[in-house]
PDB file of C-alpha atoms in Angstrom:
ATOM      1  CA  MET A  66     -29.586   8.391 -67.943  1.00 49.00           C
ATOM      2  CA  ALA A  67     -27.716  10.338 -65.211  1.00 48.00           C
ATOM      3  CA  LEU A  68     -30.249  13.178 -65.494  1.00 44.00           C
ATOM      4  CA  GLY A  69     -33.074  10.670 -64.899  1.00 46.00           C
ATOM      5  CA  VAL A  70     -31.416   9.396 -61.705  1.00 43.00           C
ATOM      6  CA  ILE A  71     -30.922  12.941 -60.406  1.00 44.00           C
ATOM      7  CA  VAL A  72     -34.561  13.862 -61.177  1.00 42.00           C
ATOM      8  CA  ALA A  73     -35.745  10.644 -59.484  1.00 43.00           C
ATOM      9  CA  CYS A  74     -33.744  11.495 -56.348  1.00 42.00           C
ATOM     10  CA  PHE A  75     -35.269  14.977 -56.138  1.00 42.00           C
ATOM     11  CA  GLY A  76     -38.723  13.515 -56.716  1.00 44.00           C
ATOM     12  CA  MET A  77     -38.374  11.294 -53.663  1.00 46.00           C
ATOM     13  CA  GLY A  78     -38.231  14.303 -51.330  1.00 41.00           C
ATOM     14  CA  PRO A  79     -36.470  14.411 -47.989  1.00 39.00           C
ATOM     15  CA  ALA A  80     -35.962  11.233 -46.017  1.00 43.00           C
ATOM     16  CA  ALA A  81     -38.496  10.650 -43.269  1.00 49.00           C
ATOM     17  CA  ALA A  82     -37.230  12.013 -39.967  1.00 61.00           C
ATOM     18  CA  GLU A  83     -36.636   9.577 -37.161  1.00 79.00           C
ATOM     19  CA  GLU A  84     -39.089   9.710 -34.290  1.00 87.00           C
ATOM     20  CA  SER A  85     -37.888  11.511 -31.184  1.00 95.00           C
ATOM     21  CA  ALA A  86     -37.703   9.651 -27.862  1.00 97.00           C
ATOM     22  CA  ALA A  87     -40.887  11.439 -26.776  1.00 97.00           C
ATOM     23  CA  GLN A  88     -42.720  10.385 -29.954  1.00 96.00           C
ATOM     24  CA  VAL A  89     -41.641   6.743 -29.581  1.00 97.00           C
ATOM     25  CA  ILE A  90     -42.775   6.647 -25.949  1.00 97.00           C
ATOM     26  CA  GLN A  91     -46.105   8.247 -26.857  1.00 96.00           C
ATOM     27  CA  SER A  92     -46.755   6.021 -29.875  1.00 96.00           C
ATOM     28  CA  PHE A  93     -45.886   2.904 -27.831  1.00 96.00           C
ATOM     29  CA  GLY A  94     -48.532   4.005 -25.313  1.00 96.00           C
ATOM     30  CA  LEU A  95     -46.196   4.341 -22.317  1.00 97.00           C
ATOM     31  CA  VAL A  96     -47.085   7.848 -21.145  1.00 97.00           C
ATOM     32  CA  GLY A  97     -48.693   7.534 -17.711  1.00 97.00           C
ATOM     33  CA  THR A  98     -48.324   5.431 -14.590  1.00 97.00           C
ATOM     34  CA  TRP A  99     -47.764   1.660 -14.586  1.00 97.00           C
ATOM     35  CA  SER A 100     -47.525  -1.036 -11.931  1.00 96.00           C
ATOM     36  CA  VAL A 101     -47.491  -4.786 -11.449  1.00 95.00           C
ATOM     37  CA  ASP A 102     -50.439  -4.216  -9.082  1.00 94.00           C
ATOM     38  CA  CYS A 103     -52.161  -0.819  -9.253  1.00 95.00           C
ATOM     39  CA  LYS A 104     -54.200  -1.647  -6.122  1.00 93.00           C
ATOM     40  CA  ARG A 105     -51.041  -1.778  -3.989  1.00 92.00           C
ATOM     41  CA  ASP A 106     -50.157   1.773  -2.902  1.00 91.00           C
ATOM     42  CA  PRO A 107     -46.415   2.551  -2.678  1.00 92.00           C
ATOM     43  CA  ASN A 108     -47.200   5.008   0.139  1.00 89.00           C
ATOM     44  CA  GLN A 109     -48.357   2.104   2.323  1.00 89.00           C
ATOM     45  CA  VAL A 110     -45.858   0.110   4.365  1.00 91.00           C
ATOM     46  CA  CYS A 111     -44.524  -2.983   2.612  1.00 91.00           C
ATOM     47  CA  THR A 112     -45.694  -6.386   3.776  1.00 89.00           C
ATOM     48  CA  ASN A 113     -44.094  -9.814   3.550  1.00 88.00           C
ATOM     49  CA  ASN A 114     -45.998 -10.113   0.251  1.00 85.00           C
ATOM     50  CA  GLY A 115     -44.129  -7.162  -1.242  1.00 86.00           C
ATOM     51  CA  CYS A 116     -44.278  -3.422  -1.715  1.00 89.00           C
ATOM     52  CA  GLY A 117     -46.393  -1.124  -3.810  1.00 91.00           C
ATOM     53  CA  ALA A 118     -44.599   0.455  -6.750  1.00 93.00           C
ATOM     54  CA  ARG A 119     -45.347   2.834  -9.601  1.00 96.00           C
ATOM     55  CA  MET A 120     -43.382   3.610 -12.754  1.00 96.00           C
ATOM     56  CA  THR A 121     -44.435   6.819 -14.509  1.00 97.00           C
ATOM     57  CA  TYR A 122     -43.314   7.756 -18.016  1.00 98.00           C
ATOM     58  CA  ILE A 123     -43.399  11.537 -18.360  1.00 98.00           C
ATOM     59  CA  VAL A 124     -43.177  13.420 -21.655  1.00 97.00           C
ATOM     60  CA  PRO A 125     -42.986  17.145 -20.845  1.00 96.00           C
ATOM     61  CA  SER A 126     -43.738  19.842 -23.404  1.00 95.00           C
ATOM     62  CA  ALA A 127     -40.075  20.883 -23.199  1.00 94.00           C
ATOM     63  CA  GLY A 128     -37.036  18.831 -22.249  1.00 95.00           C
ATOM     64  CA  PRO A 129     -36.335  15.115 -22.359  1.00 97.00           C
ATOM     65  CA  PRO A 130     -38.790  12.431 -21.232  1.00 98.00           C
ATOM     66  CA  THR A 131     -38.233  10.855 -17.819  1.00 97.00           C
ATOM     67  CA  ILE A 132     -39.111   7.704 -15.902  1.00 97.00           C
ATOM     68  CA  ARG A 133     -40.146   8.238 -12.269  1.00 96.00           C
ATOM     69  CA  ASN A 134     -40.131   5.178 -10.010  1.00 93.00           C
ATOM     70  CA  VAL A 135     -41.790   5.205  -6.581  1.00 92.00           C
ATOM     71  CA  ILE A 136     -41.375   2.112  -4.404  1.00 91.00           C
ATOM     72  CA  GLY A 137     -42.756   1.476  -0.934  1.00 90.00           C
ATOM     73  CA  THR A 138     -40.570   0.680   2.074  1.00 88.00           C
ATOM     74  CA  PHE A 139     -40.985  -1.055   5.433  1.00 89.00           C
ATOM     75  CA  SER A 140     -40.805   2.367   7.168  1.00 88.00           C
ATOM     76  CA  PRO A 141     -44.151   4.159   7.631  1.00 86.00           C
ATOM     77  CA  GLY A 142     -44.490   7.343   5.589  1.00 82.00           C
ATOM     78  CA  GLN A 143     -41.355   6.719   3.531  1.00 87.00           C
ATOM     79  CA  VAL A 144     -41.029   5.787  -0.120  1.00 89.00           C
ATOM     80  CA  ARG A 145     -38.006   5.355  -2.325  1.00 88.00           C
ATOM     81  CA  THR A 146     -38.166   7.570  -5.418  1.00 89.00           C
ATOM     82  CA  PHE A 147     -35.721   7.650  -8.280  1.00 89.00           C
ATOM     83  CA  VAL A 148     -35.807   9.320 -11.678  1.00 93.00           C
ATOM     84  CA  SER A 149     -34.077   8.490 -14.948  1.00 95.00           C
ATOM     85  CA  THR A 150     -33.722  10.863 -17.890  1.00 97.00           C
ATOM     86  CA  ILE A 151     -34.449   9.217 -21.229  1.00 98.00           C
ATOM     87  CA  HIS A 152     -31.803  10.024 -23.839  1.00 97.00           C
ATOM     88  CA  SER A 153     -33.217   7.913 -26.659  1.00 97.00           C
ATOM     89  CA  ALA A 154     -36.078   5.583 -27.454  1.00 98.00           C
ATOM     90  CA  THR A 155     -36.222   3.467 -30.594  1.00 97.00           C
ATOM     91  CA  ARG A 156     -38.885   1.107 -31.848  1.00 96.00           C
ATOM     92  CA  ILE A 157     -37.087  -2.170 -32.644  1.00 96.00           C
ATOM     93  CA  ALA A 158     -40.239  -4.160 -33.517  1.00 96.00           C
ATOM     94  CA  ASP A 159     -43.973  -3.521 -33.481  1.00 95.00           C
ATOM     95  CA  ASP A 160     -44.099  -4.871 -29.928  1.00 97.00           C
ATOM     96  CA  LYS A 161     -40.651  -3.756 -28.634  1.00 97.00           C
ATOM     97  CA  ILE A 162     -38.856  -0.516 -27.904  1.00 97.00           C
ATOM     98  CA  LYS A 163     -35.348   0.166 -26.627  1.00 98.00           C
ATOM     99  CA  ILE A 164     -34.868   3.014 -24.162  1.00 98.00           C
ATOM    100  CA  VAL A 165     -31.479   4.441 -23.207  1.00 98.00           C
ATOM    101  CA  SER A 166     -31.633   6.386 -19.954  1.00 97.00           C
ATOM    102  CA  VAL A 167     -29.335   7.843 -17.315  1.00 95.00           C
ATOM    103  CA  GLN A 168     -30.050   7.475 -13.612  1.00 91.00           C
ATOM    104  CA  ASP A 169     -30.453  10.930 -12.040  1.00 91.00           C
ATOM    105  CA  PRO A 170     -29.135  11.784  -8.544  1.00 86.00           C
ATOM    106  CA  PRO A 171     -29.639  11.176  -5.682  1.00 74.00           C
ATOM    107  CA  PRO A 172     -29.017   7.438  -5.364  1.00 66.00           C
ATOM    108  CA  SER A 173     -32.116   5.433  -4.536  1.00 64.00           C
ATOM    109  CA  THR A 174     -30.060   2.866  -2.643  1.00 70.00           C
ATOM    110  CA  THR A 175     -26.442   2.212  -1.774  1.00 72.00           C
ATOM    111  CA  LEU A 176     -26.549  -1.392  -3.031  1.00 72.00           C
ATOM    112  CA  VAL A 177     -23.558  -1.611  -5.379  1.00 75.00           C
ATOM    113  CA  TRP A 178     -25.414  -3.780  -7.909  1.00 70.00           C
ATOM    114  CA  TRP A 179     -28.386  -1.381  -8.127  1.00 76.00           C
ATOM    115  CA  ARG A 180     -28.601   1.565 -10.561  1.00 83.00           C
ATOM    116  CA  GLN A 181     -26.531   4.538  -9.450  1.00 85.00           C
ATOM    117  CA  PRO A 182     -26.538   8.192 -10.564  1.00 87.00           C
ATOM    118  CA  GLY A 183     -24.834   8.814 -13.883  1.00 91.00           C
ATOM    119  CA  GLU A 184     -25.071   5.217 -15.084  1.00 93.00           C
ATOM    120  CA  VAL A 185     -26.361   4.663 -18.609  1.00 95.00           C
ATOM    121  CA  TRP A 186     -28.915   1.830 -18.879  1.00 95.00           C
ATOM    122  CA  GLU A 187     -30.433   0.162 -21.933  1.00 97.00           C
ATOM    123  CA  ILE A 188     -33.947  -1.178 -21.451  1.00 96.00           C
ATOM    124  CA  VAL A 189     -36.056  -3.163 -23.923  1.00 97.00           C
ATOM    125  CA  LEU A 190     -39.795  -3.251 -23.257  1.00 97.00           C
ATOM    126  CA  LEU A 191     -42.121  -5.867 -24.761  1.00 97.00           C
ATOM    127  CA  LYS A 192     -45.778  -4.966 -25.299  1.00 97.00           C
ATOM    128  CA  VAL A 193     -48.261  -7.733 -24.478  1.00 96.00           C
ATOM    129  CA  GLY A 194     -51.795  -6.576 -25.363  1.00 96.00           C
ATOM    130  CA  ASP A 195     -52.472  -3.441 -23.312  1.00 95.00           C
ATOM    131  CA  LYS A 196     -49.689  -4.306 -20.835  1.00 97.00           C
ATOM    132  CA  TYR A 197     -45.927  -4.542 -21.106  1.00 96.00           C
ATOM    133  CA  ARG A 198     -42.999  -6.289 -19.455  1.00 96.00           C
ATOM    134  CA  THR A 199     -39.323  -5.521 -19.256  1.00 95.00           C
ATOM    135  CA  PHE A 200     -37.586  -7.837 -21.699  1.00 96.00           C
ATOM    136  CA  SER A 201     -34.063  -6.693 -20.843  1.00 95.00           C
ATOM    137  CA  ALA A 202     -32.383  -4.042 -18.709  1.00 94.00           C
ATOM    138  CA  HIS A 203     -28.658  -3.636 -18.238  1.00 94.00           C
ATOM    139  CA  ARG A 204     -25.985  -1.034 -17.770  1.00 93.00           C
ATOM    140  CA  ASP A 205     -24.443  -0.089 -21.100  1.00 94.00           C
ATOM    141  CA  ASP A 206     -21.262  -2.069 -20.291  1.00 93.00           C
ATOM    142  CA  TRP A 207     -23.283  -5.186 -19.255  1.00 91.00           C
ATOM    143  CA  LYS A 208     -21.585  -5.241 -15.816  1.00 89.00           C
ATOM    144  CA  LYS A 209     -24.960  -4.725 -14.131  1.00 88.00           C
ATOM    145  CA  ILE A 210     -28.049  -6.606 -15.270  1.00 88.00           C
ATOM    146  CA  SER A 211     -31.575  -6.566 -13.861  1.00 90.00           C
ATOM    147  CA  GLU A 212     -33.520  -8.356 -16.622  1.00 91.00           C
ATOM    148  CA  ASP A 213     -32.430 -10.505 -19.555  1.00 92.00           C
ATOM    149  CA  GLY A 214     -34.511 -12.371 -22.126  1.00 91.00           C
ATOM    150  CA  GLY A 215     -37.720 -11.626 -20.215  1.00 91.00           C
ATOM    151  CA  PHE A 216     -36.411 -12.953 -16.875  1.00 89.00           C
ATOM    152  CA  ASP A 217     -35.315 -11.200 -13.669  1.00 88.00           C
ATOM    153  CA  VAL A 218     -31.574 -11.385 -13.055  1.00 87.00           C
ATOM    154  CA  ARG A 219     -29.950 -10.827  -9.659  1.00 84.00           C
ATOM    155  CA  PRO A 220     -26.563 -11.482  -8.100  1.00 83.00           C
ATOM    156  CA  PRO A 221     -26.315 -14.604  -5.944  1.00 83.00           C
ATOM    157  CA  PRO A 222     -26.038 -14.122  -2.174  1.00 83.00           C
ATOM    158  CA  PRO A 223     -22.618 -12.720  -1.258  1.00 80.00           C
ATOM    159  CA  PRO A 224     -20.051 -15.131   0.127  1.00 79.00           C
ATOM    160  CA  PRO A 225     -20.285 -15.490   3.946  1.00 83.00           C
ATOM    161  CA  PRO A 226     -19.866 -13.757   6.291  1.00 83.00           C
ATOM    162  CA  ALA A 227     -20.897 -10.757   4.136  1.00 77.00           C
ATOM    163  CA  THR A 228     -24.559  -9.771   4.066  1.00 79.00           C
ATOM    164  CA  GLN A 229     -24.255  -7.500   1.031  1.00 77.00           C
ATOM    165  CA  TYR A 230     -21.818  -6.837  -1.793  1.00 76.00           C
ATOM    166  CA  ASP A 231     -19.129  -4.188  -1.269  1.00 78.00           C
ATOM    167  CA  VAL A 232     -17.942  -4.574  -4.867  1.00 80.00           C
ATOM    168  CA  LEU A 233     -19.835  -5.294  -8.040  1.00 81.00           C
ATOM    169  CA  PRO A 234     -20.684  -9.008  -8.386  1.00 81.00           C
ATOM    170  CA  THR A 235     -19.320 -10.820 -11.421  1.00 83.00           C
ATOM    171  CA  ARG A 236     -21.973 -13.567 -11.456  1.00 82.00           C
ATOM    172  CA  TRP A 237     -25.696 -13.132 -12.068  1.00 83.00           C
ATOM    173  CA  LEU A 238     -28.525 -15.620 -11.613  1.00 86.00           C
ATOM    174  CA  ARG A 239     -31.576 -15.873 -13.816  1.00 89.00           C
ATOM    175  CA  GLY A 240     -34.834 -15.842 -11.873  1.00 90.00           C
ATOM    176  CA  LYS A 241     -38.520 -15.716 -12.709  1.00 92.00           C
ATOM    177  CA  GLU A 242     -40.148 -14.326 -15.836  1.00 93.00           C
ATOM    178  CA  THR A 243     -40.595 -10.556 -15.606  1.00 93.00           C
ATOM    179  CA  LEU A 244     -44.060  -9.480 -14.515  1.00 94.00           C
ATOM    180  CA  LEU A 245     -46.562  -7.670 -16.701  1.00 96.00           C
ATOM    181  CA  LEU A 246     -47.198  -4.029 -15.871  1.00 97.00           C
ATOM    182  CA  GLU A 247     -50.696  -2.579 -16.176  1.00 97.00           C
ATOM    183  CA  LYS A 248     -51.642   1.053 -16.654  1.00 97.00           C
ATOM    184  CA  CYS A 249     -52.945   2.623 -13.444  1.00 96.00           C
ATOM    185  CA  SER A 250     -55.708   5.221 -13.288  1.00 91.00           C
ATOM    186  CA  ASP A 251     -53.813   7.353 -10.747  1.00 69.00           C
TER     187      ASP A 251
END
């Protein structure tokens, strides 16, 4: 009997290797540039209706995958660019993946509640047809949250007379459903 179990174990062969972060990102179809509105150029000055933005998932032939975000500003000729290095990506359902990334320097903004260099963030993306939306995004300790359950999350306005937070807020407000991102041709 014991010999049969040992033979059966050898017959099964090695366990299937887990997909790398790059493979998960590729198989989920994320490689390339995405935006809520591909017609809105992040290099153009923002308007009262918003700014152009692009999120590019890059899988190099060597090294870890990255996410490059480019967001327009109200200043002509200036954009805000920030990059995150992806440390892991795991498929958690046919239509969802979880990405763990670290924000690279320099800081994209000094807002205390925004992602800062060295912070580890967990992001879950939900595929909807040929588009996707951010289902959740939070710092690994949950002290900073930008999306939760498919909705935007932001801190409430700071208590007067302050116009911005000097310390990390402890309360977060749920906003609108996260927007779908489409793949851009550029």
